[in-house]
Amino acid sequence: MTYCAAIRLKDGMVFASDTRTNAGVDHISTFRKLYQYGVEGERFMVLQTAGSLATSQAVFNKLQSDIDQRAESNLNTVATLFDAAQMVGECMREKMNHAKAVANSSRDGAFTSSFMLGGQIKGQPPELYLIYPEGNCIKATEDTPFFQLGESKYGKPILDRSVSYNTDVRHAARALMLSFDSTIHSNLSVGMPIDFVLYDNDSLALPNGRRIDERDEYFNTIRHQWSDALRRTLVELPKCPDGYWG
Amino acid sequence: MTYCAAIRLKDGMVFASDTRTNAGVDHISTFRKLYQYGVEGERFMVLQTAGSLATSQAVFNKLQSDIDQRAESNLNTVATLFDAAQMVGECMREKMNHAKAVANSSRDGAFTSSFMLGGQIKGQPPELYLIYPEGNCIKATEDTPFFQLGESKYGKPILDRSVSYNTDVRHAARALMLSFDSTIHSNLSVGMPIDFVLYDNDSLALPNGRRIDERDEYFNTIRHQWSDALRRTLVELPKCPDGYWG
């Protein structure tokens, strides 16, 4: 399984993907599922994936090879983020159809991937797209500032409660760390390390990002503080009135 | 959809079921999905369900009619909770097979239900069973003190964090209320009112239970305090060290 999420805020964007893949619970591996593209000062993009790892890697390879070989249309030349999202969607459908043909299969299901693409091109606003297994896409808005892929439910309540378009980007990053902590706690098939990228809007910088593992001191500090505070808050809630339970 | 959960603790048990059913998002109704059985001072049982409402209601009807008609084997006469769980599982398979035959369908899926049965029979320990759509069942243990059915993921992290076998039963009831609050917040197809039953072990009482709706003062108090505390805790977490995000 996979859990990944991306948030587009007034002042910045945060992207996070776990790195666990599994074929059954007895075949677990670590693979990067978040890649960064761009040109310092010109354009910045992060692409995240969930679904068939083979299809996803075929897409990452094709996109990178188009950049390396300076294909006429590649992630470093497309005019808009929307064009980039369409390129990813079409590339995914092409790779999926190829895999289906090789396998002589009529089912899309086992071969599809989903993607999220976020970033900024100089002179344009920052944007975030969710690219469906069908290859089409939707854009994050002020009303719906975050997207999730994969094992999204365990970690959604904390984002629902604490992230809106005007939330500070570092505050949102902390909420996202806790969202991953909850998910990892509840689903074995989502696992550390987690690849995080934080982007300040209009910086057009290519951040190094951070790979957070079990020994990350800051991550451990906030997840323990969070866990202790939840436990304390629950203990301190008022007792139910007499006769409440009937 | 449905969300229901049941917890078996050292000192008591808590059961909660939402009441929303839906066939698509444009056909939403309110139905009770939690029923109580028993004889004051002798035996206490709560039966909860998720899945096909038609099959579930057929099962509830059959169980009640067997009690009313004093069938040789009914929920008021079975020797153990395990026997009761088996009776429910077998009754469900029978009703499902009948529905499949009427519909001339070969698929189990649309006609199955799941159940949870918990309670206590005089002279025996309190027990809680999860009854699968296949009709077989498992029992809650000290290691795994709660079960959930239906839309379980949004509300699982808070139970994972705060409920263990030795947790106070009223404390666990509050955690379960918040678990429902998170679920309702994230999934439209789970809705108020919520049927709650709290049982003190060895009381062999038949509690009235409580139907919690949007106007329930205590529920609103604790969910607002919880929400405020989460928001405050998140704000008070330490800022990330310089250079953390790379």
Short mmCIF file of C-alpha atoms in Angstrom, two decimals:
data_model
loop_
_atom_site.label_atom_id
_atom_site.label_comp_id
_atom_site.label_asym_id
_atom_site.label_seq_id
_atom_site.Cartn_x
_atom_site.Cartn_y
_atom_site.Cartn_z
CA MET A 1 0.00 0.00 0.00
CA THR A 2 0.94 3.65 -0.11
CA TYR A 3 0.01 6.78 1.72
CA CYS A 4 0.82 10.10 0.15
CA ALA A 5 -0.62 13.56 0.52
CA ALA A 6 0.01 17.03 -0.86
CA ILE A 7 -1.23 20.39 0.40
CA ARG A 8 -1.39 23.68 -1.49
CA LEU A 9 -1.64 26.71 0.81
CA LYS A 10 -1.59 30.45 0.44
CA ASP A 11 2.11 30.63 1.29
CA GLY A 12 3.50 27.28 0.28
CA MET A 13 3.09 23.61 -0.48
CA VAL A 14 3.91 20.40 1.37
CA PHE A 15 4.32 16.98 -0.21
CA ALA A 16 4.82 13.67 1.60
CA SER A 17 4.98 10.04 0.48
CA ASP A 18 5.79 6.89 2.36
CA THR A 19 8.20 4.42 0.78
CA ARG A 20 6.71 1.03 1.56
CA THR A 21 5.49 -1.26 -1.18
CA ASN A 22 4.06 -4.67 -0.68
CA ALA A 23 2.84 -7.66 -2.62
CA GLY A 24 1.13 -9.41 0.26
CA VAL A 25 2.36 -8.84 3.81
CA ASP A 26 5.32 -11.17 3.28
CA HIS A 27 6.90 -9.21 0.45
CA ILE A 28 7.67 -5.73 1.65
CA SER A 29 10.19 -3.38 0.08
CA THR A 30 11.25 0.24 0.20
CA PHE A 31 10.86 2.35 -2.95
CA ARG A 32 10.85 6.08 -3.50
CA LYS A 33 7.40 7.23 -4.63
CA LEU A 34 8.07 10.98 -4.74
CA TYR A 35 10.26 12.69 -7.34
CA GLN A 36 11.23 16.30 -7.82
CA TYR A 37 11.81 18.08 -11.13
CA GLY A 38 12.59 21.63 -12.17
CA VAL A 39 15.15 24.31 -12.84
CA GLU A 40 16.25 26.59 -10.00
CA GLY A 41 14.64 30.00 -10.43
CA GLU A 42 12.46 28.80 -13.31
CA ARG A 43 10.19 25.95 -12.33
CA PHE A 44 9.62 23.50 -9.48
CA MET A 45 7.56 20.30 -9.58
CA VAL A 46 6.93 17.33 -7.31
CA LEU A 47 5.35 14.14 -8.65
CA GLN A 48 3.96 11.50 -6.26
CA THR A 49 2.41 8.15 -7.05
CA ALA A 50 0.32 5.29 -5.73
CA GLY A 51 -0.83 2.13 -7.47
CA SER A 52 1.10 -0.26 -9.71
CA LEU A 53 4.77 0.32 -8.94
CA ALA A 54 5.80 -1.06 -12.33
CA THR A 55 3.58 1.41 -14.19
CA SER A 56 4.65 4.27 -11.90
CA GLN A 57 8.35 3.55 -12.44
CA ALA A 58 7.81 3.29 -16.21
CA VAL A 59 6.23 6.76 -16.06
CA PHE A 60 9.04 8.23 -13.92
CA ASN A 61 11.61 6.73 -16.31
CA LYS A 62 9.92 8.12 -19.40
CA LEU A 63 9.53 11.61 -17.89
CA GLN A 64 13.18 11.68 -16.79
CA SER A 65 14.44 10.31 -20.08
CA ASP A 66 12.47 12.97 -21.99
CA ILE A 67 14.16 15.62 -19.84
CA ASP A 68 17.62 14.06 -20.29
CA GLN A 69 17.21 13.73 -24.05
CA ARG A 70 15.69 17.20 -24.33
CA ALA A 71 12.53 15.94 -26.00
CA GLU A 72 10.56 18.82 -27.49
CA SER A 73 7.89 18.44 -24.84
CA ASN A 74 9.13 17.50 -21.37
CA LEU A 75 8.53 18.59 -17.76
CA ASN A 76 11.15 21.31 -18.16
CA THR A 77 9.52 22.78 -21.28
CA VAL A 78 5.74 22.44 -20.81
CA ALA A 79 3.99 25.80 -20.66
CA THR A 80 1.78 25.14 -17.62
CA LEU A 81 1.34 22.79 -14.68
CA PHE A 82 -1.91 21.65 -16.29
CA ASP A 83 0.02 20.60 -19.41
CA ALA A 84 2.44 18.71 -17.18
CA ALA A 85 -0.45 16.95 -15.40
CA GLN A 86 -1.93 15.95 -18.76
CA MET A 87 1.46 14.69 -19.90
CA VAL A 88 1.71 12.50 -16.81
CA GLY A 89 -1.82 11.17 -17.26
CA GLU A 90 -1.28 10.32 -20.91
CA CYS A 91 2.10 8.75 -20.23
CA MET A 92 0.51 6.60 -17.49
CA ARG A 93 -2.27 5.38 -19.83
CA GLU A 94 0.33 4.55 -22.50
CA LYS A 95 2.50 2.57 -20.07
CA MET A 96 -0.56 0.84 -18.65
CA ASN A 97 -1.82 -0.18 -22.08
CA HIS A 98 1.61 -1.53 -22.92
CA ALA A 99 1.71 -3.56 -19.69
CA LYS A 100 -1.79 -4.92 -20.37
CA ALA A 101 -0.77 -5.96 -23.87
CA VAL A 102 2.37 -7.71 -22.62
CA ALA A 103 0.34 -9.53 -19.98
CA ASN A 104 -2.44 -10.25 -22.48
CA SER A 105 -4.88 -8.93 -19.87
CA SER A 106 -8.17 -7.10 -20.35
CA ARG A 107 -8.26 -5.62 -16.84
CA ASP A 108 -6.98 -2.09 -16.21
CA GLY A 109 -7.05 -2.51 -12.44
CA ALA A 110 -3.76 -4.29 -11.79
CA PHE A 111 -1.81 -1.95 -14.05
CA THR A 112 -3.03 1.55 -13.22
CA SER A 113 -1.40 4.20 -11.08
CA SER A 114 -2.57 7.49 -9.67
CA PHE A 115 -0.40 10.58 -9.39
CA MET A 116 -0.30 13.96 -7.73
CA LEU A 117 1.64 16.76 -9.39
CA GLY A 118 2.28 20.05 -7.68
CA GLY A 119 4.61 22.94 -8.25
CA GLN A 120 5.08 26.35 -9.76
CA ILE A 121 6.30 27.76 -13.07
CA LYS A 122 7.79 31.27 -13.07
CA GLY A 123 5.12 33.93 -13.58
CA GLN A 124 2.30 31.52 -12.77
CA PRO A 125 0.53 30.64 -9.52
CA PRO A 126 1.46 27.47 -7.62
CA GLU A 127 -0.85 24.58 -8.51
CA LEU A 128 -1.57 21.05 -7.36
CA TYR A 129 -3.22 18.34 -9.48
CA LEU A 130 -4.64 14.92 -8.68
CA ILE A 131 -4.27 12.65 -11.72
CA TYR A 132 -6.76 9.78 -11.78
CA PRO A 133 -6.07 6.22 -12.99
CA GLU A 134 -8.16 7.20 -16.04
CA GLY A 135 -5.53 9.80 -16.94
CA ASN A 136 -7.65 12.92 -16.36
CA CYS A 137 -7.05 15.34 -13.50
CA ILE A 138 -8.49 17.85 -11.04
CA LYS A 139 -6.86 20.89 -9.42
CA ALA A 140 -6.71 21.77 -5.71
CA THR A 141 -8.64 24.92 -4.77
CA GLU A 142 -8.98 27.21 -1.76
CA ASP A 143 -11.99 25.12 -0.67
CA THR A 144 -10.13 21.82 -1.08
CA PRO A 145 -6.48 22.54 -0.38
CA PHE A 146 -5.19 18.98 -0.03
CA PHE A 147 -5.27 15.67 -1.88
CA GLN A 148 -4.41 12.19 -0.65
CA LEU A 149 -3.67 8.92 -2.44
CA GLY A 150 -3.71 5.34 -1.19
CA GLU A 151 -4.37 4.54 2.46
CA SER A 152 -5.88 7.95 3.12
CA LYS A 153 -8.57 7.42 5.76
CA TYR A 154 -6.61 6.97 8.98
CA GLY A 155 -4.77 10.23 8.41
CA LYS A 156 -7.63 12.33 7.05
CA PRO A 157 -9.40 13.47 10.26
CA ILE A 158 -6.38 15.41 11.50
CA LEU A 159 -6.00 17.18 8.14
CA ASP A 160 -9.74 17.90 8.02
CA ARG A 161 -9.52 19.46 11.47
CA SER A 162 -6.35 21.47 11.09
CA VAL A 163 -5.59 22.41 7.50
CA SER A 164 -7.28 25.12 5.47
CA TYR A 165 -5.97 27.28 2.64
CA ASN A 166 -4.70 29.99 4.99
CA THR A 167 -2.85 27.62 7.33
CA ASP A 168 0.86 28.35 7.78
CA VAL A 169 2.89 25.98 5.63
CA ARG A 170 5.13 24.74 8.48
CA HIS A 171 2.10 24.24 10.68
CA ALA A 172 0.50 22.18 7.90
CA ALA A 173 3.72 20.18 7.57
CA ARG A 174 3.47 19.24 11.26
CA ALA A 175 -0.17 18.21 10.81
CA LEU A 176 0.90 16.10 7.84
CA MET A 177 3.64 14.43 9.90
CA LEU A 178 1.02 13.48 12.50
CA SER A 179 -1.30 12.28 9.75
CA PHE A 180 1.47 9.91 8.64
CA ASP A 181 2.11 8.86 12.23
CA SER A 182 -1.57 7.86 12.65
CA THR A 183 -1.56 5.97 9.35
CA ILE A 184 1.65 4.08 10.06
CA HIS A 185 0.29 3.19 13.49
CA SER A 186 -2.89 1.69 12.00
CA ASN A 187 -1.71 0.09 8.74
CA LEU A 188 1.36 -2.12 8.49
CA SER A 189 1.57 -1.64 4.74
CA VAL A 190 2.40 2.06 5.10
CA GLY A 191 5.92 2.50 6.43
CA MET A 192 8.91 4.73 7.13
CA PRO A 193 10.94 6.42 5.83
CA ILE A 194 8.71 9.24 4.56
CA ASP A 195 9.86 11.60 1.80
CA PHE A 196 8.86 15.18 2.60
CA VAL A 197 9.23 18.29 0.45
CA LEU A 198 8.27 21.76 1.68
CA TYR A 199 8.08 24.62 -0.83
CA ASP A 200 7.67 28.34 -0.14
CA ASN A 201 5.49 29.85 -2.87
CA ASP A 202 7.24 32.10 -5.40
CA SER A 203 10.69 31.02 -4.18
CA LEU A 204 11.17 28.91 -7.34
CA ALA A 205 13.81 27.10 -5.30
CA LEU A 206 14.44 23.37 -5.56
CA PRO A 207 14.38 22.31 -1.89
CA ASN A 208 16.39 19.26 -0.85
CA GLY A 209 13.40 17.85 0.95
CA ARG A 210 13.84 15.53 3.89
CA ARG A 211 13.66 11.79 4.25
CA ILE A 212 12.21 11.18 7.71
CA ASP A 213 13.03 7.85 9.34
CA GLU A 214 12.47 6.31 12.78
CA ARG A 215 15.47 8.12 14.24
CA ASP A 216 14.40 11.61 13.17
CA GLU A 217 14.59 13.60 16.40
CA TYR A 218 12.10 16.34 15.50
CA PHE A 219 9.54 13.87 14.14
CA ASN A 220 9.80 11.79 17.30
CA THR A 221 9.49 14.88 19.50
CA ILE A 222 6.27 16.06 17.92
CA ARG A 223 4.66 12.66 17.62
CA HIS A 224 5.31 11.89 21.28
CA GLN A 225 4.08 15.32 22.39
CA TRP A 226 1.00 14.84 20.24
CA SER A 227 0.31 11.38 21.59
CA ASP A 228 0.77 12.53 25.21
CA ALA A 229 -1.47 15.56 24.67
CA LEU A 230 -4.24 13.44 23.15
CA ARG A 231 -4.11 11.06 26.06
CA ARG A 232 -4.11 13.92 28.59
CA THR A 233 -6.95 15.73 26.80
CA LEU A 234 -9.08 12.61 26.82
CA VAL A 235 -8.47 12.10 30.55
CA GLU A 236 -9.39 15.71 31.26
CA LEU A 237 -12.71 15.68 29.40
CA PRO A 238 -15.66 16.21 31.74
CA LYS A 239 -17.25 13.10 33.24
CA CYS A 240 -20.71 12.26 31.96
CA PRO A 241 -23.66 13.52 34.03
CA ASP A 242 -25.39 11.04 36.39
CA GLY A 243 -27.85 8.85 34.56
CA TYR A 244 -26.43 9.80 31.15
CA TRP A 245 -25.99 6.20 30.02
CA GLY A 246 -29.50 5.17 31.07
CA MET B 1 -22.56 2.93 4.91
CA THR B 2 -22.36 2.15 8.60
CA TYR B 3 -19.94 2.70 11.41
CA CYS B 4 -20.26 0.59 14.50
CA ALA B 5 -17.82 -0.45 17.20
CA ALA B 6 -17.86 -2.47 20.38
CA ILE B 7 -15.32 -2.61 23.21
CA ARG B 8 -14.91 -5.27 25.86
CA LEU B 9 -12.96 -4.08 28.91
CA LYS B 10 -12.02 -5.44 32.28
CA ASP B 11 -14.92 -3.61 33.96
CA GLY B 12 -17.51 -3.21 31.24
CA MET B 13 -18.52 -3.03 27.63
CA VAL B 14 -19.50 -0.21 25.26
CA PHE B 15 -21.45 -0.60 22.03
CA ALA B 16 -22.20 2.10 19.48
CA SER B 17 -23.81 2.11 16.05
CA ASP B 18 -24.75 4.95 13.74
CA THR B 19 -28.19 4.89 12.13
CA ARG B 20 -27.59 6.08 8.58
CA THR B 21 -28.19 3.84 5.62
CA ASN B 22 -27.75 4.80 2.03
CA ALA B 23 -28.25 3.49 -1.46
CA GLY B 24 -26.19 6.10 -3.25
CA VAL B 25 -25.81 9.56 -1.71
CA ASP B 26 -29.30 10.58 -2.84
CA HIS B 27 -31.15 7.91 -0.90
CA ILE B 28 -30.38 8.28 2.76
CA SER B 29 -32.50 6.95 5.61
CA THR B 30 -32.33 6.37 9.35
CA PHE B 31 -32.53 2.80 10.64
CA ARG B 32 -31.62 1.29 13.97
CA LYS B 33 -28.65 -1.09 13.57
CA LEU B 34 -28.19 -2.02 17.25
CA TYR B 35 -30.57 -4.24 19.22
CA GLN B 36 -30.54 -5.37 22.81
CA TYR B 37 -31.74 -8.71 24.16
CA GLY B 38 -31.79 -10.41 27.53
CA VAL B 39 -33.48 -11.01 30.83
CA GLU B 40 -32.73 -8.72 33.77
CA GLY B 41 -30.45 -10.50 36.24
CA GLU B 42 -29.96 -13.46 33.88
CA ARG B 43 -28.43 -12.43 30.56
CA PHE B 44 -27.62 -9.31 28.55
CA MET B 45 -26.78 -9.15 24.83
CA VAL B 46 -26.26 -6.43 22.23
CA LEU B 47 -26.29 -7.26 18.54
CA GLN B 48 -24.96 -4.76 15.97
CA THR B 49 -24.88 -5.02 12.21
CA ALA B 50 -23.40 -3.64 9.00
CA GLY B 51 -23.94 -4.71 5.41
CA SER B 52 -27.17 -5.55 3.59
CA LEU B 53 -29.95 -3.92 5.61
CA ALA B 54 -32.52 -6.37 4.19
CA THR B 55 -30.51 -9.39 5.35
CA SER B 56 -29.78 -7.76 8.72
CA GLN B 57 -33.45 -6.99 9.33
CA ALA B 58 -34.42 -10.53 8.33
CA VAL B 59 -31.96 -11.79 10.94
CA PHE B 60 -33.22 -9.41 13.67
CA ASN B 61 -36.82 -10.45 12.88
CA LYS B 62 -36.04 -14.14 13.04
CA LEU B 63 -34.13 -13.83 16.33
CA GLN B 64 -36.92 -11.78 17.91
CA SER B 65 -39.63 -14.06 16.61
CA ASP B 66 -37.82 -17.11 18.02
CA ILE B 67 -37.75 -15.38 21.42
CA ASP B 68 -41.42 -14.36 21.21
CA GLN B 69 -42.52 -17.83 20.17
CA ARG B 70 -40.26 -19.47 22.74
CA ALA B 71 -38.48 -21.59 20.14
CA GLU B 72 -36.43 -24.31 21.82
CA SER B 73 -33.21 -22.55 20.91
CA ASN B 74 -33.30 -18.75 21.04
CA LEU B 75 -31.13 -15.91 22.38
CA ASN B 76 -32.79 -16.26 25.78
CA THR B 77 -32.08 -19.98 26.03
CA VAL B 78 -28.65 -20.57 24.38
CA ALA B 79 -26.08 -21.86 26.85
CA THR B 80 -23.20 -19.54 25.90
CA LEU B 81 -22.41 -16.34 24.03
CA PHE B 82 -20.48 -18.45 21.53
CA ASP B 83 -23.64 -20.46 20.80
CA ALA B 84 -25.51 -17.18 20.32
CA ALA B 85 -22.83 -15.92 17.90
CA GLN B 86 -23.06 -19.16 15.93
CA MET B 87 -26.85 -18.88 15.85
CA VAL B 88 -26.58 -15.35 14.43
CA GLY B 89 -23.99 -16.44 11.82
CA GLU B 90 -26.06 -19.40 10.68
CA CYS B 91 -29.26 -17.35 10.59
CA MET B 92 -27.49 -14.73 8.46
CA ARG B 93 -26.24 -17.34 5.95
CA GLU B 94 -29.75 -18.81 5.74
CA LYS B 95 -31.36 -15.41 5.11
CA MET B 96 -28.64 -14.52 2.60
CA ASN B 97 -29.09 -17.76 0.67
CA HIS B 98 -32.84 -17.16 0.58
CA ALA B 99 -32.33 -13.62 -0.76
CA LYS B 100 -29.89 -14.89 -3.40
CA ALA B 101 -32.38 -17.54 -4.51
CA VAL B 102 -35.20 -14.98 -4.76
CA ALA B 103 -32.97 -12.66 -6.77
CA ASN B 104 -31.65 -15.56 -8.84
CA SER B 105 -28.15 -14.27 -8.11
CA SER B 106 -24.90 -16.17 -7.73
CA ARG B 107 -23.10 -13.39 -5.87
CA ASP B 108 -22.96 -13.39 -2.07
CA GLY B 109 -21.63 -9.83 -1.88
CA ALA B 110 -24.81 -7.79 -2.20
CA PHE B 111 -26.69 -9.93 0.31
CA THR B 112 -24.28 -10.49 3.19
CA SER B 113 -24.16 -8.76 6.55
CA SER B 114 -21.65 -8.70 9.35
CA PHE B 115 -22.54 -8.65 13.02
CA MET B 116 -21.03 -8.02 16.42
CA LEU B 117 -22.53 -9.74 19.43
CA GLY B 118 -21.49 -8.88 22.96
CA GLY B 119 -22.90 -9.51 26.37
CA GLN B 120 -22.88 -11.69 29.44
CA ILE B 121 -24.74 -14.76 30.67
CA LYS B 122 -25.03 -15.28 34.45
CA GLY B 123 -22.08 -17.25 35.81
CA GLN B 124 -19.99 -16.68 32.67
CA PRO B 125 -17.50 -13.97 31.72
CA PRO B 126 -18.57 -11.09 29.45
CA GLU B 127 -17.72 -11.80 25.81
CA LEU B 128 -17.69 -10.00 22.48
CA TYR B 129 -17.81 -11.68 19.06
CA LEU B 130 -17.27 -10.42 15.54
CA ILE B 131 -19.38 -12.48 13.13
CA TYR B 132 -18.04 -12.49 9.56
CA PRO B 133 -20.13 -12.43 6.37
CA GLU B 134 -19.13 -16.10 6.02
CA GLY B 135 -21.02 -16.87 9.23
CA ASN B 136 -18.03 -17.80 11.39
CA CYS B 137 -16.79 -15.66 14.27
CA ILE B 138 -13.87 -14.50 16.43
CA LYS B 139 -13.83 -13.38 20.07
CA ALA B 140 -12.33 -10.17 21.49
CA THR B 141 -9.36 -10.75 23.80
CA GLU B 142 -7.29 -8.72 26.24
CA ASP B 143 -4.84 -8.03 23.38
CA THR B 144 -7.61 -6.97 20.99
CA PRO B 145 -10.34 -5.45 23.11
CA PHE B 146 -12.41 -3.78 20.37
CA PHE B 147 -14.00 -4.58 17.03
CA GLN B 148 -15.33 -2.26 14.35
CA LEU B 149 -17.60 -2.79 11.36
CA GLY B 150 -18.18 -0.68 8.26
CA GLU B 151 -16.47 2.68 7.83
CA SER B 152 -13.90 1.92 10.50
CA LYS B 153 -10.71 3.68 9.43
CA TYR B 154 -11.37 7.34 10.23
CA GLY B 155 -12.24 6.47 13.81
CA LYS B 156 -9.61 3.81 14.47
CA PRO B 157 -6.53 5.92 15.35
CA ILE B 158 -8.15 7.41 18.45
CA LEU B 159 -9.21 3.96 19.68
CA ASP B 160 -5.75 2.55 18.93
CA ARG B 161 -4.20 5.35 20.97
CA SER B 162 -6.54 5.39 23.92
CA VAL B 163 -8.26 2.06 24.52
CA SER B 164 -6.72 -1.02 26.07
CA TYR B 165 -8.28 -3.83 28.10
CA ASN B 166 -7.75 -2.03 31.41
CA THR B 167 -9.21 1.29 30.29
CA ASP B 168 -12.08 2.60 32.40
CA VAL B 169 -15.38 1.87 30.65
CA ARG B 170 -16.68 5.47 30.80
CA HIS B 171 -13.33 6.74 29.55
CA ALA B 172 -13.55 4.29 26.64
CA ALA B 173 -17.11 5.48 25.96
CA ARG B 174 -15.80 9.04 25.56
CA ALA B 175 -13.05 7.84 23.20
CA LEU B 176 -15.72 6.02 21.20
CA MET B 177 -17.87 9.15 21.02
CA LEU B 178 -14.88 11.02 19.57
CA SER B 179 -14.20 8.15 17.21
CA PHE B 180 -17.74 8.60 15.87
CA ASP B 181 -17.29 12.36 15.71
CA SER B 182 -14.19 11.94 13.48
CA THR B 183 -15.96 9.45 11.25
CA ILE B 184 -19.08 11.56 10.81
CA HIS B 185 -16.88 14.54 10.01
CA SER B 186 -15.07 12.64 7.22
CA ASN B 187 -17.80 10.45 5.70
CA LEU B 188 -21.26 11.72 4.78
CA SER B 189 -22.68 8.21 4.72
CA VAL B 190 -22.18 7.79 8.48
CA GLY B 191 -24.67 9.92 10.40
CA MET B 192 -26.37 10.83 13.65
CA PRO B 193 -28.15 9.77 15.76
CA ILE B 194 -25.83 7.18 17.32
CA ASP B 195 -27.16 4.35 19.49
CA PHE B 196 -24.94 3.81 22.52
CA VAL B 197 -25.14 1.09 25.17
CA LEU B 198 -22.83 0.98 28.19
CA TYR B 199 -22.73 -2.15 30.35
CA ASP B 200 -21.01 -2.66 33.70
CA ASN B 201 -19.66 -6.22 33.85
CA ASP B 202 -21.47 -8.63 36.19
CA SER B 203 -24.37 -6.21 36.65
CA LEU B 204 -26.58 -8.39 34.42
CA ALA B 205 -28.70 -5.26 34.06
CA LEU B 206 -30.44 -4.28 30.83
CA PRO B 207 -29.36 -0.65 30.40
CA ASN B 208 -31.65 1.74 28.52
CA GLY B 209 -28.75 2.89 26.40
CA ARG B 210 -28.75 6.35 24.90
CA ARG B 211 -29.55 7.64 21.45
CA ILE B 212 -27.17 10.57 20.88
CA ASP B 213 -28.27 13.21 18.39
CA GLU B 214 -26.96 16.62 17.29
CA ARG B 215 -28.53 18.34 20.30
CA ASP B 216 -26.96 16.08 22.93
CA GLU B 217 -25.35 18.54 25.33
CA TYR B 218 -22.69 16.26 26.77
CA PHE B 219 -21.65 14.93 23.36
CA ASN B 220 -21.33 18.48 22.04
CA THR B 221 -19.32 19.55 25.08
CA ILE B 222 -16.73 16.83 24.73
CA ARG B 223 -16.42 17.01 20.96
CA HIS B 224 -15.87 20.77 21.08
CA GLN B 225 -13.37 20.49 23.93
CA TRP B 226 -11.59 17.74 22.00
CA SER B 227 -11.50 19.71 18.78
CA ASP B 228 -10.23 22.85 20.57
CA ALA B 229 -7.57 20.87 22.43
CA LEU B 230 -6.31 19.23 19.22
CA ARG B 231 -6.04 22.59 17.53
CA ARG B 232 -4.27 24.12 20.54
CA THR B 233 -1.91 21.16 20.87
CA LEU B 234 -0.94 21.39 17.22
CA VAL B 235 -0.23 25.12 17.55
CA GLU B 236 1.90 24.51 20.64
CA LEU B 237 4.13 21.85 19.08
CA PRO B 238 7.75 22.97 18.83
CA LYS B 239 8.79 24.73 15.63
CA CYS B 240 11.12 22.77 13.38
CA PRO B 241 14.86 23.45 13.74
CA ASP B 242 16.52 25.76 11.21
CA GLY B 243 17.37 23.97 8.00
CA TYR B 244 15.14 21.01 8.88
CA TRP B 245 13.27 21.09 5.57
CA GLY B 246 16.45 21.30 3.50
#
